[in-house]
Tab-separated table of C-alpha atoms and ligand atoms in Angstrom:
chain	number	residue	atom	x	y	z
A	1	MET	CA	5.815	-23.197	44.803
A	2	ARG	CA	9.490	-22.814	43.912
A	3	VAL	CA	11.413	-22.124	47.097
A	4	VAL	CA	15.081	-21.163	47.301
A	5	VAL	CA	16.631	-22.141	50.620
A	6	GLY	CA	19.810	-20.180	51.289
A	7	ILE	CA	22.175	-21.496	53.947
A	8	SER	CA	25.072	-19.568	55.383
A	9	GLY	CA	28.016	-20.745	57.412
A	10	GLY	CA	26.932	-21.130	61.012
A	11	ILE	CA	26.576	-24.241	63.120
A	12	ALA	CA	22.776	-24.006	62.802
A	13	ALA	CA	23.284	-24.911	59.107
A	14	TYR	CA	22.529	-28.535	59.966
A	15	LYS	CA	19.022	-27.498	61.013
A	16	ALA	CA	18.359	-26.222	57.485
A	17	ALA	CA	18.025	-29.907	56.561
A	18	LEU	CA	14.839	-30.125	58.626
A	19	ALA	CA	13.361	-27.059	56.953
A	20	ILE	CA	14.182	-28.432	53.481
A	21	ARG	CA	12.559	-31.728	54.358
A	22	GLU	CA	9.413	-30.022	55.590
A	23	LEU	CA	9.127	-27.831	52.486
A	24	VAL	CA	9.595	-30.816	50.162
A	25	LYS	CA	7.043	-32.836	52.138
A	26	ALA	CA	4.556	-29.993	51.729
A	27	GLY	CA	4.963	-30.350	47.943
A	28	HIS	CA	7.292	-27.442	47.176
A	29	ASP	CA	10.096	-27.471	44.597
A	30	VAL	CA	13.119	-26.668	46.738
A	31	HIS	CA	16.470	-25.360	45.431
A	32	VAL	CA	19.232	-25.059	47.977
A	33	VAL	CA	21.898	-22.367	47.670
A	34	PRO	CA	24.556	-22.762	50.349
A	35	THR	CA	27.456	-20.381	50.818
A	36	ALA	CA	30.944	-21.886	50.615
A	37	SER	CA	31.217	-21.842	54.410
A	38	ALA	CA	27.793	-23.466	54.838
A	39	LEU	CA	29.194	-26.465	52.946
A	40	ARG	CA	31.808	-26.862	55.682
A	41	PHE	CA	28.953	-27.451	58.146
A	42	ILE	CA	26.587	-29.562	56.050
A	43	GLY	CA	27.348	-31.764	53.067
A	44	ARG	CA	26.109	-31.304	49.547
A	45	PRO	CA	24.812	-34.929	49.313
A	46	THR	CA	22.520	-34.303	52.291
A	47	LEU	CA	21.132	-31.167	50.680
A	48	GLU	CA	20.700	-32.811	47.277
A	49	ALA	CA	19.042	-35.894	48.712
A	50	LEU	CA	16.591	-33.881	50.781
A	51	SER	CA	15.775	-31.214	48.190
A	52	ARG	CA	15.820	-33.689	45.260
A	53	ASN	CA	17.576	-31.029	43.177
A	54	PRO	CA	21.250	-30.417	42.331
A	55	VAL	CA	23.059	-28.140	44.771
A	56	THR	CA	25.944	-25.792	44.073
A	57	ASP	CA	27.454	-22.686	45.590
A	58	GLU	CA	29.301	-21.894	42.358
A	59	VAL	CA	28.349	-18.872	40.296
A	60	PHE	CA	30.318	-20.371	37.393
A	61	ASP	CA	28.482	-23.717	37.287
A	62	ASP	CA	25.843	-24.111	34.615
A	63	VAL	CA	26.636	-20.715	33.058
A	64	ALA	CA	24.694	-21.520	29.872
A	65	ALA	CA	21.482	-21.578	31.964
A	66	VAL	CA	22.408	-18.189	33.508
A	67	ARG	CA	22.091	-19.879	36.845
A	68	HIS	CA	23.247	-16.890	38.884
A	69	VAL	CA	20.042	-15.019	38.044
A	70	ALA	CA	17.697	-17.781	36.833
A	71	LEU	CA	17.180	-19.219	40.298
A	72	GLY	CA	16.261	-15.870	41.812
A	73	GLN	CA	14.007	-14.867	38.921
A	74	SER	CA	12.017	-18.079	39.093
A	75	ALA	CA	11.714	-18.241	42.902
A	76	ASP	CA	8.364	-17.674	44.594
A	77	LEU	CA	10.031	-17.478	48.002
A	78	ILE	CA	13.561	-17.200	49.371
A	79	VAL	CA	14.295	-18.413	52.897
A	80	ILE	CA	17.765	-18.003	54.386
A	81	LEU	CA	18.497	-20.127	57.422
A	82	PRO	CA	20.708	-19.621	59.243
A	83	ALA	CA	21.781	-16.103	58.299
A	84	THR	CA	25.147	-15.261	59.844
A	85	ALA	CA	26.245	-11.706	60.706
A	86	ASN	CA	28.364	-11.738	57.552
A	87	THR	CA	25.466	-12.822	55.314
A	88	LEU	CA	23.159	-10.219	56.882
A	89	ALA	CA	25.751	-7.531	56.115
A	90	LYS	CA	26.099	-8.703	52.520
A	91	LEU	CA	22.328	-8.829	52.026
A	92	ALA	CA	21.841	-5.399	53.597
A	93	HIS	CA	24.392	-3.890	51.234
A	94	GLY	CA	23.366	-5.757	48.106
A	95	LEU	CA	26.646	-7.645	47.642
A	96	ALA	CA	26.653	-10.327	44.990
A	97	ASP	CA	29.987	-12.081	45.351
A	98	ASP	CA	28.505	-15.566	45.537
A	99	LEU	CA	25.523	-17.528	44.189
A	100	LEU	CA	23.316	-16.698	47.180
A	101	GLY	CA	24.009	-12.973	46.730
A	102	THR	CA	23.195	-12.980	43.001
A	103	THR	CA	20.104	-15.116	43.584
A	104	VAL	CA	18.677	-12.697	46.175
A	105	LEU	CA	19.405	-9.646	44.026
A	106	ALA	CA	17.839	-11.204	40.943
A	107	SER	CA	14.598	-11.988	42.763
A	108	ARG	CA	11.354	-10.172	43.506
A	109	ALA	CA	10.101	-12.970	45.746
A	110	PRO	CA	9.466	-12.461	49.457
A	111	LEU	CA	12.644	-12.851	51.490
A	112	VAL	CA	12.589	-14.565	54.875
A	113	ILE	CA	15.696	-14.526	57.029
A	114	ALA	CA	16.447	-16.488	60.205
A	115	PRO	CA	19.563	-15.006	61.835
A	116	ALA	CA	21.736	-17.078	64.164
A	117	MET	CA	24.884	-15.934	65.974
A	118	HIS	CA	26.358	-15.388	69.392
A	119	THR	CA	24.637	-12.833	71.575
A	120	GLU	CA	27.496	-10.320	71.412
A	121	MET	CA	27.477	-10.405	67.622
A	122	TRP	CA	23.685	-10.077	67.413
A	123	GLU	CA	23.748	-7.070	69.707
A	124	GLN	CA	26.375	-5.175	67.684
A	125	PRO	CA	24.931	-1.914	66.334
A	126	ALA	CA	26.280	-2.814	62.878
A	127	VAL	CA	24.332	-6.097	62.852
A	128	GLN	CA	21.210	-4.441	64.243
A	129	ALA	CA	21.407	-1.717	61.581
A	130	ASN	CA	21.660	-4.358	58.852
A	131	VAL	CA	18.674	-6.280	60.200
A	132	ARG	CA	16.640	-3.065	60.422
A	133	ALA	CA	17.538	-2.130	56.864
A	134	LEU	CA	16.442	-5.527	55.586
A	135	ALA	CA	13.180	-5.441	57.570
A	136	GLU	CA	12.410	-1.920	56.340
A	137	ARG	CA	12.803	-3.147	52.774
A	138	GLY	CA	10.206	-5.837	53.411
A	139	ALA	CA	12.222	-8.886	54.471
A	140	THR	CA	10.645	-11.017	57.177
A	141	ILE	CA	13.065	-11.613	60.043
A	142	VAL	CA	12.325	-14.727	62.096
A	143	GLY	CA	14.048	-14.941	65.486
A	144	PRO	CA	16.635	-15.287	66.781
A	145	VAL	CA	15.443	-16.760	70.048
A	146	ALA	CA	17.052	-17.308	73.433
A	147	GLY	CA	18.607	-20.675	74.219
A	148	ALA	CA	21.770	-22.753	74.100
A	149	LEU	CA	24.439	-21.464	71.681
A	150	THR	CA	27.348	-23.401	70.162
A	151	GLY	CA	29.898	-23.122	72.942
A	152	ALA	CA	29.191	-23.240	76.608
A	153	ASP	CA	27.279	-20.005	76.308
A	154	GLU	CA	23.606	-19.513	76.353
A	155	GLY	CA	21.546	-16.493	75.384
A	156	PHE	CA	19.846	-14.615	72.612
A	157	GLY	CA	21.030	-15.492	69.141
A	158	ARG	CA	19.913	-19.085	68.672
A	159	MET	CA	18.156	-19.707	65.367
A	160	ALA	CA	14.351	-19.990	65.546
A	161	GLU	CA	13.131	-23.593	65.255
A	162	PRO	CA	13.133	-24.759	61.601
A	163	ALA	CA	9.368	-25.461	61.704
A	164	ASP	CA	8.736	-21.882	62.868
A	165	VAL	CA	10.942	-20.505	60.108
A	166	VAL	CA	9.067	-22.578	57.518
A	167	ALA	CA	5.674	-21.451	58.893
A	168	ALA	CA	6.729	-17.778	58.791
A	169	ALA	CA	8.112	-18.236	55.284
A	170	LEU	CA	4.932	-19.806	53.908
A	171	GLU	CA	2.908	-17.094	55.562
A	172	ALA	CA	5.077	-14.398	53.955
A	173	ALA	CA	4.660	-16.071	50.557
A	174	GLY	CA	0.873	-16.180	51.040
A	175	ARG	CA	0.705	-12.498	52.016
A	176	HIS	CA	2.685	-11.655	48.919
A	177	SER	CA	0.866	-13.631	46.265
A	178	GLY	CA	-1.680	-15.964	47.857
A	179	ALA	CA	-5.143	-16.323	46.362
A	180	LEU	CA	-6.624	-14.443	49.350
A	181	ALA	CA	-3.883	-11.807	49.747
A	182	GLY	CA	-5.423	-8.613	51.101
A	183	ARG	CA	-8.744	-10.277	52.013
A	184	SER	CA	-10.301	-10.544	55.461
A	185	VAL	CA	-11.731	-13.899	56.546
A	186	VAL	CA	-13.738	-14.720	59.669
A	187	VAL	CA	-14.229	-18.362	60.586
A	188	SER	CA	-16.365	-19.690	63.424
A	189	ALA	CA	-15.226	-23.035	64.786
A	190	GLY	CA	-15.876	-25.449	67.629
A	191	GLY	CA	-19.125	-26.187	69.382
A	192	THR	CA	-21.202	-23.801	71.461
A	193	ARG	CA	-22.214	-24.761	74.996
A	194	GLU	CA	-25.469	-23.831	76.617
A	195	PRO	CA	-25.364	-23.592	80.397
A	196	ILE	CA	-27.811	-25.508	82.556
A	197	ASP	CA	-26.263	-24.120	85.730
A	198	PRO	CA	-22.753	-22.840	86.521
A	199	VAL	CA	-21.208	-26.330	86.304
A	200	ARG	CA	-23.273	-28.113	83.658
A	201	PHE	CA	-23.920	-27.451	80.018
A	202	LEU	CA	-25.464	-28.926	76.895
A	203	GLY	CA	-22.833	-29.267	74.210
A	204	ASN	CA	-21.737	-31.268	71.196
A	205	ARG	CA	-18.760	-33.299	70.039
A	206	SER	CA	-17.184	-30.716	67.707
A	207	SER	CA	-13.429	-30.315	68.265
A	208	GLY	CA	-13.167	-27.286	65.997
A	209	ALA	CA	-10.544	-29.066	63.870
A	210	MET	CA	-12.255	-28.326	60.533
A	211	GLY	CA	-12.747	-24.621	61.260
A	212	VAL	CA	-9.194	-24.309	62.543
A	213	ALA	CA	-7.881	-26.045	59.402
A	214	LEU	CA	-9.869	-23.553	57.317
A	215	ALA	CA	-8.463	-20.611	59.261
A	216	SER	CA	-4.988	-21.994	58.688
A	217	ALA	CA	-5.572	-22.529	54.953
A	218	ALA	CA	-6.996	-19.010	54.596
A	219	ARG	CA	-3.956	-17.602	56.405
A	220	ALA	CA	-1.617	-19.559	54.140
A	221	ALA	CA	-3.488	-18.112	51.152
A	222	GLY	CA	-2.626	-14.615	52.391
A	223	ALA	CA	-5.821	-13.545	54.173
A	224	SER	CA	-5.961	-11.795	57.509
A	225	VAL	CA	-7.953	-14.272	59.548
A	226	THR	CA	-10.075	-14.054	62.687
A	227	LEU	CA	-11.139	-17.302	64.299
A	228	VAL	CA	-14.205	-17.113	66.489
A	229	GLY	CA	-13.586	-20.215	68.569
A	230	ALA	CA	-16.209	-21.910	70.705
A	231	ASN	CA	-14.587	-24.357	73.134
A	232	LEU	CA	-11.836	-25.501	70.784
A	233	HIS	CA	-10.007	-28.770	71.446
A	234	VAL	CA	-7.239	-28.047	68.954
A	235	PRO	CA	-4.442	-25.453	68.916
A	236	VAL	CA	-4.903	-22.189	67.051
A	237	PRO	CA	-2.507	-21.652	64.111
A	238	SER	CA	0.011	-18.832	64.409
A	239	GLY	CA	-0.873	-15.594	62.674
A	240	VAL	CA	-4.589	-16.081	63.272
A	241	GLU	CA	-6.485	-13.766	65.627
A	242	LEU	CA	-8.579	-15.710	68.156
A	243	VAL	CA	-11.843	-14.483	69.670
A	244	GLU	CA	-13.033	-16.943	72.296
A	245	VAL	CA	-16.729	-17.530	72.908
A	246	GLU	CA	-18.715	-20.149	74.759
A	247	THR	CA	-22.442	-19.831	74.111
A	248	THR	CA	-24.465	-19.371	70.945
A	249	ALA	CA	-25.412	-15.857	72.037
A	250	GLN	CA	-21.722	-14.924	72.356
A	251	LEU	CA	-20.899	-16.533	69.016
A	252	ARG	CA	-23.751	-14.649	67.354
A	253	GLU	CA	-22.557	-11.315	68.716
A	254	ALA	CA	-18.954	-11.970	67.633
A	255	MET	CA	-20.024	-12.954	64.110
A	256	LEU	CA	-22.464	-10.060	63.620
A	257	GLU	CA	-19.720	-7.623	64.642
A	258	ARG	CA	-17.489	-9.050	61.911
A	259	ALA	CA	-20.116	-9.647	59.225
A	260	SER	CA	-18.530	-7.178	56.812
A	261	ALA	CA	-15.438	-9.362	56.243
A	262	ASP	CA	-14.704	-10.435	52.668
A	263	VAL	CA	-15.414	-14.039	53.641
A	264	VAL	CA	-17.481	-15.291	56.577
A	265	VAL	CA	-17.439	-19.029	57.279
A	266	MET	CA	-19.815	-20.608	59.768
A	267	ALA	CA	-17.985	-23.842	60.538
A	268	ALA	CA	-19.051	-23.938	64.194
A	269	ALA	CA	-21.445	-26.584	65.420
A	270	VAL	CA	-23.992	-24.225	66.895
A	271	ALA	CA	-26.315	-25.530	69.598
A	272	ASP	CA	-29.746	-25.246	68.054
A	273	TYR	CA	-31.379	-24.954	71.476
A	274	ARG	CA	-30.534	-23.339	74.784
A	275	VAL	CA	-31.813	-24.236	78.198
A	276	ARG	CA	-34.885	-22.350	79.271
A	277	GLY	CA	-34.437	-21.003	82.783
A	278	ALA	CA	-30.705	-21.713	83.223
A	279	VAL	CA	-29.828	-20.820	86.808
A	280	ASP	CA	-26.825	-19.122	88.407
A	281	GLU	CA	-26.580	-21.574	91.291
A	282	LYS	CA	-25.656	-25.221	90.981
A	283	ARG	CA	-28.731	-27.391	90.855
A	284	SER	CA	-28.788	-30.100	93.488
A	285	LYS	CA	-30.568	-33.448	93.375
A	286	GLU	CA	-32.794	-32.066	96.045
A	287	SER	CA	-33.954	-29.147	93.948
A	288	TRP	CA	-34.065	-31.262	90.778
A	289	GLY	CA	-35.986	-34.239	92.068
A	290	GLU	CA	-35.992	-37.795	90.752
A	291	ALA	CA	-36.882	-37.366	87.097
A	292	PRO	CA	-36.100	-33.791	86.119
A	293	THR	CA	-36.869	-32.420	82.708
A	294	ILE	CA	-34.844	-29.736	80.965
A	295	GLU	CA	-36.866	-27.426	78.816
A	296	LEU	CA	-35.206	-26.024	75.713
A	297	GLU	CA	-35.835	-23.006	73.559
A	298	LEU	CA	-34.679	-22.332	70.028
A	299	ASN	CA	-31.461	-20.395	69.447
A	300	PRO	CA	-31.264	-17.851	66.641
A	301	ASP	CA	-29.899	-19.212	63.364
A	302	ILE	CA	-26.713	-17.177	62.977
A	303	LEU	CA	-25.988	-18.255	59.414
A	304	ALA	CA	-29.477	-17.318	58.239
A	305	GLU	CA	-29.197	-14.007	60.078
A	306	LEU	CA	-25.839	-13.257	58.408
A	307	ALA	CA	-27.359	-14.161	55.041
A	308	GLY	CA	-30.135	-11.640	55.633
A	309	LEU	CA	-27.730	-8.729	56.165
A	310	PRO	CA	-26.788	-6.457	53.285
A	311	ARG	CA	-23.303	-7.683	52.373
A	312	GLU	CA	-20.705	-7.745	49.650
A	313	GLY	CA	-18.616	-10.592	50.985
A	314	LEU	CA	-19.003	-14.308	50.572
A	315	LEU	CA	-20.939	-16.343	53.140
A	316	VAL	CA	-20.090	-20.019	53.603
A	317	GLY	CA	-22.155	-22.406	55.694
A	318	PHE	CA	-21.645	-25.982	56.765
A	319	GLY	CA	-24.139	-28.772	56.686
A	320	ALA	CA	-23.671	-31.898	58.744
A	321	GLU	CA	-25.985	-34.686	57.700
A	322	THR	CA	-26.304	-38.332	58.651
A	323	GLU	CA	-27.981	-39.259	55.337
A	324	ALA	CA	-26.313	-42.404	53.966
A	325	ASP	CA	-27.391	-42.146	50.326
A	326	ASP	CA	-25.118	-39.838	48.277
A	327	ASP	CA	-27.782	-38.288	46.034
A	328	ALA	CA	-30.143	-37.725	48.918
A	329	LEU	CA	-27.267	-36.180	50.878
A	330	VAL	CA	-26.572	-33.649	48.119
A	331	GLU	CA	-30.287	-32.901	47.777
A	332	ARG	CA	-30.509	-32.177	51.496
A	333	GLY	CA	-27.459	-29.945	51.188
A	334	ARG	CA	-29.005	-27.950	48.365
A	335	ALA	CA	-32.197	-27.506	50.324
A	336	LYS	CA	-30.199	-26.338	53.353
A	337	LEU	CA	-28.196	-23.881	51.230
A	338	ALA	CA	-31.401	-22.405	49.837
A	339	ARG	CA	-33.045	-22.286	53.261
A	340	LYS	CA	-30.090	-20.585	54.915
A	341	GLY	CA	-29.359	-18.201	52.042
A	342	ALA	CA	-25.558	-18.664	52.062
A	343	ASP	CA	-23.421	-18.503	48.896
A	344	LEU	CA	-21.640	-21.807	49.453
A	345	LEU	CA	-22.368	-24.793	51.656
A	346	VAL	CA	-19.770	-27.323	52.741
A	347	LEU	CA	-21.608	-30.564	53.135
A	348	ASN	CA	-20.265	-33.426	55.195
A	349	ARG	CA	-21.677	-36.640	56.456
A	350	VAL	CA	-21.400	-37.291	60.150
A	351	GLY	CA	-21.975	-40.379	62.166
A	352	HIS	CA	-20.402	-41.911	65.203
A	353	ASP	CA	-17.131	-42.492	63.364
A	354	GLU	CA	-17.285	-39.913	60.565
A	355	GLY	CA	-16.773	-36.183	60.652
A	356	PHE	CA	-16.446	-35.074	64.254
A	357	GLY	CA	-12.845	-35.315	65.435
A	358	ALA	CA	-11.989	-37.943	62.795
A	359	VAL	CA	-8.720	-37.584	60.901
A	360	ASP	CA	-10.139	-38.123	57.429
A	361	THR	CA	-13.043	-36.173	56.084
A	362	ARG	CA	-15.015	-36.041	52.883
A	363	VAL	CA	-16.870	-32.924	51.896
A	364	ARG	CA	-18.742	-31.574	48.929
A	365	VAL	CA	-18.902	-27.861	48.313
A	366	LEU	CA	-22.252	-26.743	46.910
A	367	ASP	CA	-23.495	-23.537	45.379
A	368	ALA	CA	-27.011	-22.843	44.143
A	369	ASP	CA	-26.303	-24.814	40.952
A	370	GLY	CA	-24.947	-27.950	42.604
A	371	VAL	CA	-21.635	-29.528	43.600
A	372	VAL	CA	-18.626	-27.329	42.765
A	373	ALA	CA	-15.943	-29.397	44.531
A	374	ASP	CA	-15.553	-32.785	46.143
A	375	ALA	CA	-12.607	-33.318	48.475
A	376	SER	CA	-11.509	-36.023	50.840
A	377	GLY	CA	-8.493	-36.740	52.996
A	378	GLN	CA	-6.959	-35.017	55.944
A	379	LYS	CA	-8.706	-31.915	57.188
A	380	ALA	CA	-5.759	-29.686	56.162
A	381	SER	CA	-5.996	-30.729	52.505
A	382	VAL	CA	-9.797	-30.622	52.476
A	383	ALA	CA	-9.580	-27.112	53.942
A	384	ARG	CA	-7.228	-26.055	51.136
A	385	VAL	CA	-9.760	-27.197	48.530
A	386	ILE	CA	-12.557	-25.271	50.265
A	387	ILE	CA	-10.395	-22.133	50.417
A	388	GLU	CA	-9.580	-22.541	46.704
A	389	CYS	CA	-13.331	-22.600	45.946
A	390	VAL	CA	-13.792	-19.474	48.053
A	391	ALA	CA	-10.906	-17.689	46.304
A	392	GLN	CA	-12.207	-18.626	42.845
A	393	ARG	CA	-15.640	-17.380	43.719
A	394	LEU	CA	-14.281	-14.064	45.013
A	395	ALA	CA	-12.114	-13.648	41.925
A	396	SER	CA	-15.037	-14.260	39.561
A	397	ALA	CA	-17.275	-11.912	41.583
A	398	GLY	CA	-14.523	-9.273	41.219
A	399	GLU	CA	-14.426	-9.765	37.440
A	400	GLU	CA	-18.202	-9.351	37.197
A	401	HIS	CA	-17.971	-6.021	38.989
A	402	GLN	CA	-15.408	-4.700	36.515
B	1	LIG	N1	-25.931	-22.630	62.236
B	1	LIG	C1	-26.073	-21.347	62.741
B	1	LIG	N2	-26.914	-21.117	63.793
B	1	LIG	C2	-27.625	-22.099	64.326
B	1	LIG	C3	-27.500	-23.429	63.818
B	1	LIG	C4	-26.633	-23.651	62.774
B	1	LIG	O1	-25.444	-20.427	62.241
B	1	LIG	N3	-28.434	-21.858	65.344
B	1	LIG	C5	-25.042	-22.841	61.081
B	1	LIG	C6	-23.900	-23.788	61.283
B	1	LIG	O2	-22.727	-23.121	61.709
B	1	LIG	C7	-23.710	-24.352	59.880
B	1	LIG	C8	-25.084	-24.347	59.301
B	1	LIG	O3	-25.827	-23.415	60.087
B	1	LIG	O4	-22.922	-23.496	59.078
B	1	LIG	C9	-25.809	-25.666	59.284
B	1	LIG	O5	-25.952	-26.202	60.536
B	1	LIG	P1	-26.879	-27.493	60.789
B	1	LIG	O6	-26.893	-27.735	62.237
B	1	LIG	O7	-26.458	-28.586	59.899
B	1	LIG	O8	-28.220	-26.939	60.226
B	1	LIG	P2	-29.625	-26.827	60.840
B	1	LIG	O9	-30.292	-25.690	60.179
B	1	LIG	O10	-29.544	-26.866	62.312
B	1	LIG	O11	-30.246	-28.133	60.243
B	1	LIG	P3	-31.041	-29.324	60.866
B	1	LIG	O12	-32.420	-28.951	60.554
B	1	LIG	O13	-30.480	-30.470	60.116
B	1	LIG	O14	-30.735	-29.348	62.356
């Protein structure tokens, strides 16, 4: 994605360097447009080195390439951090007396603004009116937050953390033009626990990392995402709605309630069995005896139940197999897909050091005809590939309906 990073002249300008670095690391083509005063706070060489692109604040540089509008026209996203009171006023009134002004006016890309100024300035009705005007026209305003300011003062007006600004910016870009913009996605993640008594349960090793990565990738692709989380060990990404559950019965209820979403992903490791005769009081050794047995009964298969409902959305299941042979693994996956009745199955191999909680993952995405994608690496990048498959599938289903 081509991202324009605008910087205006406040002390927080040095923090823009961190945002640029993060955007470049995430693979984006970053073009920095500082104002003249921003360049008094942070040097051009820093911005060029980090963005790996030439940097100028001059409208009259590179006139042959019509730079004053070309940058804005080709941008997929514009992020301005920090935005001073002066820059906010110029943006709110459509002024174009510098390269940042012309770039913003020449663009239809989502605009994300992170204001930073002293509390008194931020609270001025004029500044507030400008911020409101920009927000009403669709700009995303991130922060400011409370904290230490430049002088000895402290208060509201500090720029939001660069990582938070970047996250909000990518989210805004996804909402605008992501492959799942306007779609609803429900992802189950984590592992269900089946109580034995109030203090003990039967559970599994799932951390929920894969499901959470999928929720995050779906959010970044513009979807509105609900995560049905069963005992997650990982943090929930911002912008994702969390519904917490513990047992398979609770997970089932939460998923059935949301079965009409455009995409339903069953990434949770569901306990296949629950304890027959779980009790409300803690079992003691005395009541349990020397060699107790725990009797289990089968849980409902949520994925199969979802597949049996009348639906228009896409249903994605997961298959965890310990099969070592690749061909046999895929064959098992295809059989599971057919048995469960889902549209896609994400197949991964698990063992004691593969899959669960591990950093690197390899998955194959199957449909009824066979393998449609093969991805390996960190869970975040594997999740992006899975979400791409989902988006492609939805898009082609949409074309068929036309
Ligand atoms: N699943 C489910 N409800 C269950 C068990 C599993 O919805 N009671 C879902 C999982 O979330 C996953 C898929 O089914 O999307 C496959 O889970 P897995 O445990 O691999 O499948 P099983 O049918 O339990 O297969 P096996 O016979 O290998 O245990």
